[in-house]
GROMACS .gro file of C-alpha atoms in nm:
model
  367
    1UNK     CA    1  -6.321   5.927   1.489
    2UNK     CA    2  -6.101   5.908   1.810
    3UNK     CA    3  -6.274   5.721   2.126
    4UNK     CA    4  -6.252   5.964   2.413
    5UNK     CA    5  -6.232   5.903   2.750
    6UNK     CA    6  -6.461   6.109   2.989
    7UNK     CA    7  -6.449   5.935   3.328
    8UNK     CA    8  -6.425   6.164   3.630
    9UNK     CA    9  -6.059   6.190   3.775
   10UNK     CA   10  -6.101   6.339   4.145
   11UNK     CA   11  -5.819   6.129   4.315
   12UNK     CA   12  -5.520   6.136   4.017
   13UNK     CA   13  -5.345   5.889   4.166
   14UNK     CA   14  -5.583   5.618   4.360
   15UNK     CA   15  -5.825   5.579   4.075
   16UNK     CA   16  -5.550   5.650   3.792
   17UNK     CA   17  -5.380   5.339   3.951
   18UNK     CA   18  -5.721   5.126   3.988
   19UNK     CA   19  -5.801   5.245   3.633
   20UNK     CA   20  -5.455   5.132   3.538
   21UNK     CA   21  -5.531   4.797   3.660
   22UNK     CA   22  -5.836   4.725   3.541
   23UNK     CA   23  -5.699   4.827   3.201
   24UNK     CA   24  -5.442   4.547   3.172
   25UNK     CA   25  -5.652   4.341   3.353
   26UNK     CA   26  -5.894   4.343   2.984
   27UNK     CA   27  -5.595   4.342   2.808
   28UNK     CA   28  -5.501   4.051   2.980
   29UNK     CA   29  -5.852   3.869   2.912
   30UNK     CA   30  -5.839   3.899   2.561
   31UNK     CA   31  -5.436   3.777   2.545
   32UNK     CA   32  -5.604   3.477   2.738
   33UNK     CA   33  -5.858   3.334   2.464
   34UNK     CA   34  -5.586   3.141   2.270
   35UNK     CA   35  -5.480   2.918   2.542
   36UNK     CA   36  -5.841   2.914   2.690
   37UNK     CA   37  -6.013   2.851   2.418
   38UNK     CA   38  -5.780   2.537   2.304
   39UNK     CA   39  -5.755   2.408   2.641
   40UNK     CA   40  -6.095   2.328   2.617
   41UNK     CA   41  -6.071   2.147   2.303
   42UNK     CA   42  -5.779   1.962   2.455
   43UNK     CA   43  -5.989   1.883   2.737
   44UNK     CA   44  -6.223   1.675   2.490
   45UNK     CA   45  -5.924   1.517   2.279
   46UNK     CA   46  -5.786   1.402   2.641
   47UNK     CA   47  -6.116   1.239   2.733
   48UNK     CA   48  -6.160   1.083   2.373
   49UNK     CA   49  -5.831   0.859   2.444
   50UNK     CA   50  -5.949   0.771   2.800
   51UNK     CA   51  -6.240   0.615   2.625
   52UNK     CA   52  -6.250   0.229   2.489
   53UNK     CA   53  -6.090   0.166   2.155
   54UNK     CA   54  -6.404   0.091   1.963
   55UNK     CA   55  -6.563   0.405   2.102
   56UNK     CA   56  -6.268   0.632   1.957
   57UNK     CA   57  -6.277   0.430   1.655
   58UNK     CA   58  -6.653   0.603   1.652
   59UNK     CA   59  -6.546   0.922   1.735
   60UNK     CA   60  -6.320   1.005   1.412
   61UNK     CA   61  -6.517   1.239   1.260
   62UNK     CA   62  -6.571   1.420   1.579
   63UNK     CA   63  -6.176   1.396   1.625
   64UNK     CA   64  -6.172   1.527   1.315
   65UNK     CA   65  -6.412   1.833   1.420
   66UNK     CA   66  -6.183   1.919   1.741
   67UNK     CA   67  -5.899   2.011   1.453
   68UNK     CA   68  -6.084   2.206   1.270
   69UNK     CA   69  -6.199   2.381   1.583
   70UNK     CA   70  -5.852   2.425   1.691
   71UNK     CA   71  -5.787   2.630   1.358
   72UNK     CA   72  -6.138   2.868   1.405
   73UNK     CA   73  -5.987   2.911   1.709
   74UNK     CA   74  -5.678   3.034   1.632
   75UNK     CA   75  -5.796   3.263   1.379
   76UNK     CA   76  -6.016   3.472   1.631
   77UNK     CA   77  -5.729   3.473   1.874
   78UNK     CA   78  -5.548   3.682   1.499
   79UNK     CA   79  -5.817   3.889   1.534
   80UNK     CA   80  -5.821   3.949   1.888
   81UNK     CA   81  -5.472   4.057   1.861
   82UNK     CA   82  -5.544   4.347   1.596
   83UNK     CA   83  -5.795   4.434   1.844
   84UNK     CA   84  -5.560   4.463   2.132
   85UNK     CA   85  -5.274   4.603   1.898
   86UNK     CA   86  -5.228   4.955   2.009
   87UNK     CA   87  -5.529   4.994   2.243
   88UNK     CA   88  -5.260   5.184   2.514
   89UNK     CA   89  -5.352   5.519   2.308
   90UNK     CA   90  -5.715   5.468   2.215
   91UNK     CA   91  -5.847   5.741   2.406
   92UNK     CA   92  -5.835   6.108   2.315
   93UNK     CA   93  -5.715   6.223   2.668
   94UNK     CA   94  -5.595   5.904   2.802
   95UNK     CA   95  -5.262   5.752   2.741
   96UNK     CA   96  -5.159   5.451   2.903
   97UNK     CA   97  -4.775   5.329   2.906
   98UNK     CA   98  -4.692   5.085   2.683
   99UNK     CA   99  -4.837   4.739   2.784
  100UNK     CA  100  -4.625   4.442   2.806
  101UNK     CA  101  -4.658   4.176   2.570
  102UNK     CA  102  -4.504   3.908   2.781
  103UNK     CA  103  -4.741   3.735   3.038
  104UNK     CA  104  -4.854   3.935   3.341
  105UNK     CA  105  -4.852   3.901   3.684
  106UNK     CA  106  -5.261   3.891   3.680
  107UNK     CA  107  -5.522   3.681   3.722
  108UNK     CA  108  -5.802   3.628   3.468
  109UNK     CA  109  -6.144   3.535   3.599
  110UNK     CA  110  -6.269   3.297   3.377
  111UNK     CA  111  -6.560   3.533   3.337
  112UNK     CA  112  -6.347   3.762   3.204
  113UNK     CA  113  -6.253   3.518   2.864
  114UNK     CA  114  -6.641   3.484   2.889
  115UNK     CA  115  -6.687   3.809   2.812
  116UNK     CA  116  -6.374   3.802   2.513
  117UNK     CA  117  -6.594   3.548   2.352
  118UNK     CA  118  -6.978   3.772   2.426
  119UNK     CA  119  -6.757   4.009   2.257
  120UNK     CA  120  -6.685   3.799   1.898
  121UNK     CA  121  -7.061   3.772   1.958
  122UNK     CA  122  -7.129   4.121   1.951
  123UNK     CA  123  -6.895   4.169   1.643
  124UNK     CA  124  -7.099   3.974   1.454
  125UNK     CA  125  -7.448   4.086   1.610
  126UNK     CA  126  -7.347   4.448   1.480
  127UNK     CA  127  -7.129   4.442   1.229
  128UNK     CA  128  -7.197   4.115   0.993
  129UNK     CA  129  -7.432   4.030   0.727
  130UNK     CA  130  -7.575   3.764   0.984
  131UNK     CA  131  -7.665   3.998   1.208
  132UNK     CA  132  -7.891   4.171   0.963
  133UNK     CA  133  -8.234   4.086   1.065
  134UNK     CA  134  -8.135   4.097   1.446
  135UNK     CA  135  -8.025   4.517   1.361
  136UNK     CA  136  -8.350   4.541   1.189
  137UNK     CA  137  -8.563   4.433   1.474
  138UNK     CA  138  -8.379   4.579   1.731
  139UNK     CA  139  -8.203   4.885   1.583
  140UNK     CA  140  -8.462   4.957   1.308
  141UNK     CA  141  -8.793   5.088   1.507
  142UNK     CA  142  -8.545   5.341   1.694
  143UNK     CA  143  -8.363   5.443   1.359
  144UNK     CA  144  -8.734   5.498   1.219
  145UNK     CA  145  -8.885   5.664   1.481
  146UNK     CA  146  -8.598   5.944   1.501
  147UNK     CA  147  -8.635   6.012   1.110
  148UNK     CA  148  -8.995   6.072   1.188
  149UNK     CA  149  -8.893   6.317   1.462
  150UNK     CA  150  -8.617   6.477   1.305
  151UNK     CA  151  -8.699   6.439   0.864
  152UNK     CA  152  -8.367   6.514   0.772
  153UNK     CA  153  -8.511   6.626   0.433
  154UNK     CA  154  -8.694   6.884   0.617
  155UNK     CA  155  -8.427   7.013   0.866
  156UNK     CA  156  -8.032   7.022   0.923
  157UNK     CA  157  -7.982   6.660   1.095
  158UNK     CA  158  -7.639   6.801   1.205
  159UNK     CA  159  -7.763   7.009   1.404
  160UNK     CA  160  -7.991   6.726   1.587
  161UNK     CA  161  -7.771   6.575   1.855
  162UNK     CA  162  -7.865   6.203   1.929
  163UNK     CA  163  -7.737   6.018   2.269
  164UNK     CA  164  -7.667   5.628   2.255
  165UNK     CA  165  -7.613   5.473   2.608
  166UNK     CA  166  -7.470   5.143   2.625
  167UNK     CA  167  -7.361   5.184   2.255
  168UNK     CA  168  -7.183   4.836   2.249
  169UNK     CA  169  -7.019   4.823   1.918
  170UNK     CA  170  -7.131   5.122   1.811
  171UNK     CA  171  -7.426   5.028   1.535
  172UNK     CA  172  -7.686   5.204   1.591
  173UNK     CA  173  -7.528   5.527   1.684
  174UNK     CA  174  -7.284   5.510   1.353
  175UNK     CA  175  -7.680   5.446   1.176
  176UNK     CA  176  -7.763   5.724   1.320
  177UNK     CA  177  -7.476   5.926   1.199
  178UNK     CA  178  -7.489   5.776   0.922
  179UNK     CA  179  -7.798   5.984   0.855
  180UNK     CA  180  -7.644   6.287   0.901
  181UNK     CA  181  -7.718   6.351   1.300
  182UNK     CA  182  -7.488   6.474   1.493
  183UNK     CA  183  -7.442   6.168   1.745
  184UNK     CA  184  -7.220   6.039   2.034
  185UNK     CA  185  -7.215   5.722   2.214
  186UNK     CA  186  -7.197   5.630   2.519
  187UNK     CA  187  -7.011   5.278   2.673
  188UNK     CA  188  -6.863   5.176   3.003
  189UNK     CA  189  -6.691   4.858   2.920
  190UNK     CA  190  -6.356   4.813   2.800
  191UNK     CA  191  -6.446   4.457   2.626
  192UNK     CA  192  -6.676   4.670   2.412
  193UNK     CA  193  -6.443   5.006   2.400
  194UNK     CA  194  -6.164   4.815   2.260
  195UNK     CA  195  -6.357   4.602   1.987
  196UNK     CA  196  -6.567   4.922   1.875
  197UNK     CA  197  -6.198   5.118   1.842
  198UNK     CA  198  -6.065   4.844   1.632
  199UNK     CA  199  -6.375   4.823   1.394
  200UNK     CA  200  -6.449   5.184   1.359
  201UNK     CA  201  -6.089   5.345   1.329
  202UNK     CA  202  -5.942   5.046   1.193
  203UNK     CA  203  -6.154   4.819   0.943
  204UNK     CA  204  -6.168   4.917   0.590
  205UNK     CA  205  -6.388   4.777   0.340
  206UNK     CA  206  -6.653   4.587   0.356
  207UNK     CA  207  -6.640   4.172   0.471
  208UNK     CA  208  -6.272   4.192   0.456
  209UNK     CA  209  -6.266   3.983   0.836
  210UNK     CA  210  -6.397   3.695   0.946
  211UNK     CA  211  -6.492   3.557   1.310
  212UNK     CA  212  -6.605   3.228   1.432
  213UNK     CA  213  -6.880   3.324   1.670
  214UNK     CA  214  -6.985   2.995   1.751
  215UNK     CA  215  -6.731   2.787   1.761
  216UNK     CA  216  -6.679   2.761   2.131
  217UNK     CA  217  -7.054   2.583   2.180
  218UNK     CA  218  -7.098   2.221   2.106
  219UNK     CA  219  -7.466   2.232   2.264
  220UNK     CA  220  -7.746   2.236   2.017
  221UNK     CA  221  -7.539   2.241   1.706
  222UNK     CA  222  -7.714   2.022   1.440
  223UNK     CA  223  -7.440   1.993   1.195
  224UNK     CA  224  -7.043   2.033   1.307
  225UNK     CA  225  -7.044   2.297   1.009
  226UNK     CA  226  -7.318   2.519   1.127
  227UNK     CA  227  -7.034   2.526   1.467
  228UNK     CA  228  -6.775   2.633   1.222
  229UNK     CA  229  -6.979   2.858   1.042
  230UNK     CA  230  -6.782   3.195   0.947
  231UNK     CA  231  -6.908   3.523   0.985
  232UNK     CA  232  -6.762   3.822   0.784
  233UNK     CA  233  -6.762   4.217   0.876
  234UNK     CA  234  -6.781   4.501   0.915
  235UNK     CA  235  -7.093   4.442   0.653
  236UNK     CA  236  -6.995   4.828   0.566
  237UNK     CA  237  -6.693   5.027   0.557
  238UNK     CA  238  -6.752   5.205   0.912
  239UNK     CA  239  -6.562   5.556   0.797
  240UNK     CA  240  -6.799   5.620   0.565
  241UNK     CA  241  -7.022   5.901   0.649
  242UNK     CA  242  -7.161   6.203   0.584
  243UNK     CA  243  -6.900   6.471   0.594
  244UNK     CA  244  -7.161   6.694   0.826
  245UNK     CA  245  -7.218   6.408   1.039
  246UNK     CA  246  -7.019   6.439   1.395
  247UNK     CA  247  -6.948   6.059   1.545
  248UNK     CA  248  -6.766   6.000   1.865
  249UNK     CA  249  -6.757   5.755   2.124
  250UNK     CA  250  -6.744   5.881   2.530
  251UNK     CA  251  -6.595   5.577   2.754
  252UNK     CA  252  -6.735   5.585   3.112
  253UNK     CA  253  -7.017   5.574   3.329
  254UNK     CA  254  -7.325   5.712   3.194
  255UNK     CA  255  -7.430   5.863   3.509
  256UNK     CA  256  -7.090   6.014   3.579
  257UNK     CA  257  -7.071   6.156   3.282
  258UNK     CA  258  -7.403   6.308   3.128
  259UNK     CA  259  -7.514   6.597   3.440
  260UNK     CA  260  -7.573   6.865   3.219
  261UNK     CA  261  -7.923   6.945   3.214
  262UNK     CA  262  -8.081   6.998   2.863
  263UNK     CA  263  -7.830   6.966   2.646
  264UNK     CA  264  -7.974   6.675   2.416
  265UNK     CA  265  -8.260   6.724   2.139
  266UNK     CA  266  -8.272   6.330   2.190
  267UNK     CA  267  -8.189   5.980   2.386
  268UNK     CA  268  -8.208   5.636   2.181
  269UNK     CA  269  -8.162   5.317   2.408
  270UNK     CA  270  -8.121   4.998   2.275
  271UNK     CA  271  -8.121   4.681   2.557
  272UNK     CA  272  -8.008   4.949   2.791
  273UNK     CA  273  -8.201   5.043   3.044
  274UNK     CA  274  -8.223   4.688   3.266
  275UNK     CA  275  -7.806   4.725   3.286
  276UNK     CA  276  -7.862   4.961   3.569
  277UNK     CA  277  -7.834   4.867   3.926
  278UNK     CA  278  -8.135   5.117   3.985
  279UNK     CA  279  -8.314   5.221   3.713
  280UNK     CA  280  -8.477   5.509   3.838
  281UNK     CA  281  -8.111   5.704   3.784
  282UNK     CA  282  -8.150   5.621   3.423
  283UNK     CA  283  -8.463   5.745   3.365
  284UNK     CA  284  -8.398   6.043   3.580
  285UNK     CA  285  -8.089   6.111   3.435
  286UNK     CA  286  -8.220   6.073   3.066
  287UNK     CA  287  -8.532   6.327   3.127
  288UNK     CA  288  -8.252   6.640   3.308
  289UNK     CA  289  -7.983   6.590   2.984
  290UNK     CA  290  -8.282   6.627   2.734
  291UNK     CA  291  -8.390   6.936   2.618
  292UNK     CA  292  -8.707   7.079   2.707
  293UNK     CA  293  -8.937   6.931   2.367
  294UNK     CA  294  -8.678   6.613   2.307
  295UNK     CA  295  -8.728   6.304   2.320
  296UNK     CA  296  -8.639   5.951   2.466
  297UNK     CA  297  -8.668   5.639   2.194
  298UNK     CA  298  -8.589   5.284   2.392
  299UNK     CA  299  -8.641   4.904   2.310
  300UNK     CA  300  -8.554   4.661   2.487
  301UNK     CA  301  -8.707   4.383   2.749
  302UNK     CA  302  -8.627   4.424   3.129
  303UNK     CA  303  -8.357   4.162   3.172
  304UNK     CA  304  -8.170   4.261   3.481
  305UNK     CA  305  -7.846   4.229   3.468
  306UNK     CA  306  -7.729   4.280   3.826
  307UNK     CA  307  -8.035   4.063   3.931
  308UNK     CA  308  -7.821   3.703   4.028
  309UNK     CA  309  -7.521   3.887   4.077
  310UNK     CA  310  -7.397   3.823   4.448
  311UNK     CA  311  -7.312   4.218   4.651
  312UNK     CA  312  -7.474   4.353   4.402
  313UNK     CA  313  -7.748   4.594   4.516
  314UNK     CA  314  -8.045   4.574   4.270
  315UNK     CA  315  -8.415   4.655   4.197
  316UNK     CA  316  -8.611   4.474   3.941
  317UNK     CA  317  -8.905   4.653   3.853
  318UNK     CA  318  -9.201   4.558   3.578
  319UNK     CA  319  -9.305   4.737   3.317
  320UNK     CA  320  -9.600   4.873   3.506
  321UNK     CA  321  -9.366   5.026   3.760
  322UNK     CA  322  -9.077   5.169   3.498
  323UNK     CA  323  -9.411   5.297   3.298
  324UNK     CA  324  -9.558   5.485   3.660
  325UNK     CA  325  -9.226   5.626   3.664
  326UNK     CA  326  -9.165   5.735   3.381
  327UNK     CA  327  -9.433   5.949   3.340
  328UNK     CA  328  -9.396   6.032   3.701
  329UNK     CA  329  -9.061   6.186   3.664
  330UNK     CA  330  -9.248   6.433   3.388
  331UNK     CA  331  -9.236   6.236   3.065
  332UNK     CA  332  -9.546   6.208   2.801
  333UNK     CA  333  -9.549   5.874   2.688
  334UNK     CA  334  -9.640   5.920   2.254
  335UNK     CA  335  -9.569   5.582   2.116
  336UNK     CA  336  -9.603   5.235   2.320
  337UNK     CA  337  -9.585   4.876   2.186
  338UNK     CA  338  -9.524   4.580   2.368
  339UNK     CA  339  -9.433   4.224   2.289
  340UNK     CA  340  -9.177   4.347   1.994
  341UNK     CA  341  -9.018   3.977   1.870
  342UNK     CA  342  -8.658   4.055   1.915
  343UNK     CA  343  -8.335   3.873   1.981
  344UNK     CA  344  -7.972   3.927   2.097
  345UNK     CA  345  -7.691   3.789   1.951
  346UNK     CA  346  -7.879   3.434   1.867
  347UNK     CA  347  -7.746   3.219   1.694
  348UNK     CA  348  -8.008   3.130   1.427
  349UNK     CA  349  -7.875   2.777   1.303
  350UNK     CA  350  -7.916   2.641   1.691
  351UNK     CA  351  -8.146   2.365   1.806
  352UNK     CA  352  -8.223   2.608   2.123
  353UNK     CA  353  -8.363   2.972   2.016
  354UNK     CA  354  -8.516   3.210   2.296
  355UNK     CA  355  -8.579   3.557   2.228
  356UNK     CA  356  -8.745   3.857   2.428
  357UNK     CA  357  -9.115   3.999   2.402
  358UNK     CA  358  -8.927   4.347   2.363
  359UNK     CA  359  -9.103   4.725   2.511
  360UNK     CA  360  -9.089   4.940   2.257
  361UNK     CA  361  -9.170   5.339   2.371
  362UNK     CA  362  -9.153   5.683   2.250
  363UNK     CA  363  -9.164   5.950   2.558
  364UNK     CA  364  -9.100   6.334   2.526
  365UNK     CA  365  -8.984   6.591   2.751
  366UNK     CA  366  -9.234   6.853   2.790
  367UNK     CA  367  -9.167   7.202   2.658
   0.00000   0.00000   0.00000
């Protein structure tokens, strides 16, 4: 399964060079996380020998816990580098140049190393044992609901074809191929692009990695092993699916890229829908690319994401509204639950846990 690269090109050499940029610029981020990432533990060592002797005489165990951090640490940043190995010619119909290995002339937003870390989150919220019961609650009402549509005992799934926006890692659209559907999905950021590349062309065999998701949060950690706790994946060897099923991965913006009216039998969003800036182009998007009978399966709370962001246009509308226009645009609303107990990547050994009351909905395009 090759990632392909779909983003509109209508000024080769303005947005190929702004593309370019932003490329190496994620590249960049994720070369970052080492020295990042142990610069903050440094920061704490420093501090520890500014303090008085009998205080550091009663931080040796914690001393302790900074080198063991130190060594987590390093082994994501080995894994971040098979994730970065290579990623110049992930694309079908994309190939960047070579990228250089020594330091660049960029700047990385701290936000940016951020989002490297969200990332070793994600790995683990998709693809490890220990994100098990998270997939089931947020991947497993979809995954149900579209076997109920489409029995694949009763029909050829292949020739079903399934939609995942905002994919992330890739999950629950691989579920769904893994089914037999013919599926794509859909992703616009290159954190995500690069990770799901590495674990779905890449991995083989199950648990044969390991990630230290939660190593770079001291907060609310009862025990300095639940902070060093390991997590293993992929939980499954990713390349193994049907040999019907169709699987493939379209980088870029979903509203760019999906304008062909009725071409989908179905749409499954997963924490999705609140990403937009105005989610009235989702939904209006999603009802012209499904066919006439298909239908839309989404979960997911309303957490805006553009919301706090500053120059950042946004609307933030309730449930109430998004379900007025919904139906509004033409849907039929055929399954509705609210106040679905789900979580994203949560770490479950925390002394803080929040979660989301999540909207679970089933609507279909009229014939």
């Amino acid at each position: 399964m090759l990632l392909m690269s779909t983003e509109k090109q209508d000024d080769m050499d303005y947005s190929g060079a702004q593309e370019r940029a932003h490329f190496e610029r994620i590249v960049h981020a994720f070369r970052s996380y080492r020295g990042r990432a142990l610069k903050h533990v440094k920061e704490r060592e420093e501090f520890i020998q500014s303090l008085p002797s009998h205080h550091k005489k009663l931080l040796n165990s914690y001393k302790s816990h900074l080198k063991k951090q130190k060594v987590c640490i390093q082994h994501n940043a080995e894994i971040i580098n098979q994730i970065i190995t290579g990623v110049e010619s992930m694309f079908e119909n994309v190939q960047h140049e070579p990228l250089n290995e020594a330091g660049q002339d960029l700047s990385t937003l701290d936000l940016d190393v951020e989002k490297v870390k969200s990332t070793i989150r994600q790995i683990v919220r998709d693809w490890s044992p220990i994100g098990e019961k998270e997939r089931s609650l947020c991947y497993g009402p979809i995954i149900e609901q579209i076997v109920q549509l489409y029995p694949p005992d009763r029909l050829d799934a292949s020739s079903i074809n399934i939609l995942v926006p905002g994919t992330g890692l890739g999950r629950l659209a691989h579920e769904i191929a893994r089914r037999g559907y013919s599926c794509q999905g859909n992703e616009f950021s290159l954190f995500m692009l690069m990770a799901s590349n590495f674990i779905l062309n890449k991995c083989r065999g199950p648990n044969s990695l390991r990630v230290y998701p939660w190593v770079h949060t001291g907060s609310n950690q009862l025990t300095n092993e639940n902070q060093l706790q390991e997590a293993t994946f992929p939980d499954q060897d990713p390349s193994e699916l049907p040999p019907q099923a169709q699987f493939t991965i379209a980088a870029g913006d979903f509203l760019e890229i999906y304008t062909v009216a009725n071409s989908w039998d179905c749409v499954a969003t997963s924490f999705f829908i609140d990403c937009a800036n105005n989610i009235v182009g989702f939904i209006e998007t999603i009802y012209k690319i499904l066919k006439p009978g298909g239908y839309w399966v989404n979960l997911g709370p309303l957490l805006y994401h553009f919301e706090e962001q500053p120059e950042e246009p946004s609307i933030e509308l309730s449930y109430e509204e998004v379900r007025n226009i919904v139906e509004g645009i033409g849907f039929e609303i055929t399954v509705e639950k609210t106040s679905l107990e789900t979580t994203y990547t949560q770490n479950v050994n925390s002394l803080m846990q929040y979660g989301y009351r999540s909207i679970f909905f089933v609507a279909k395009k009229p014939l």
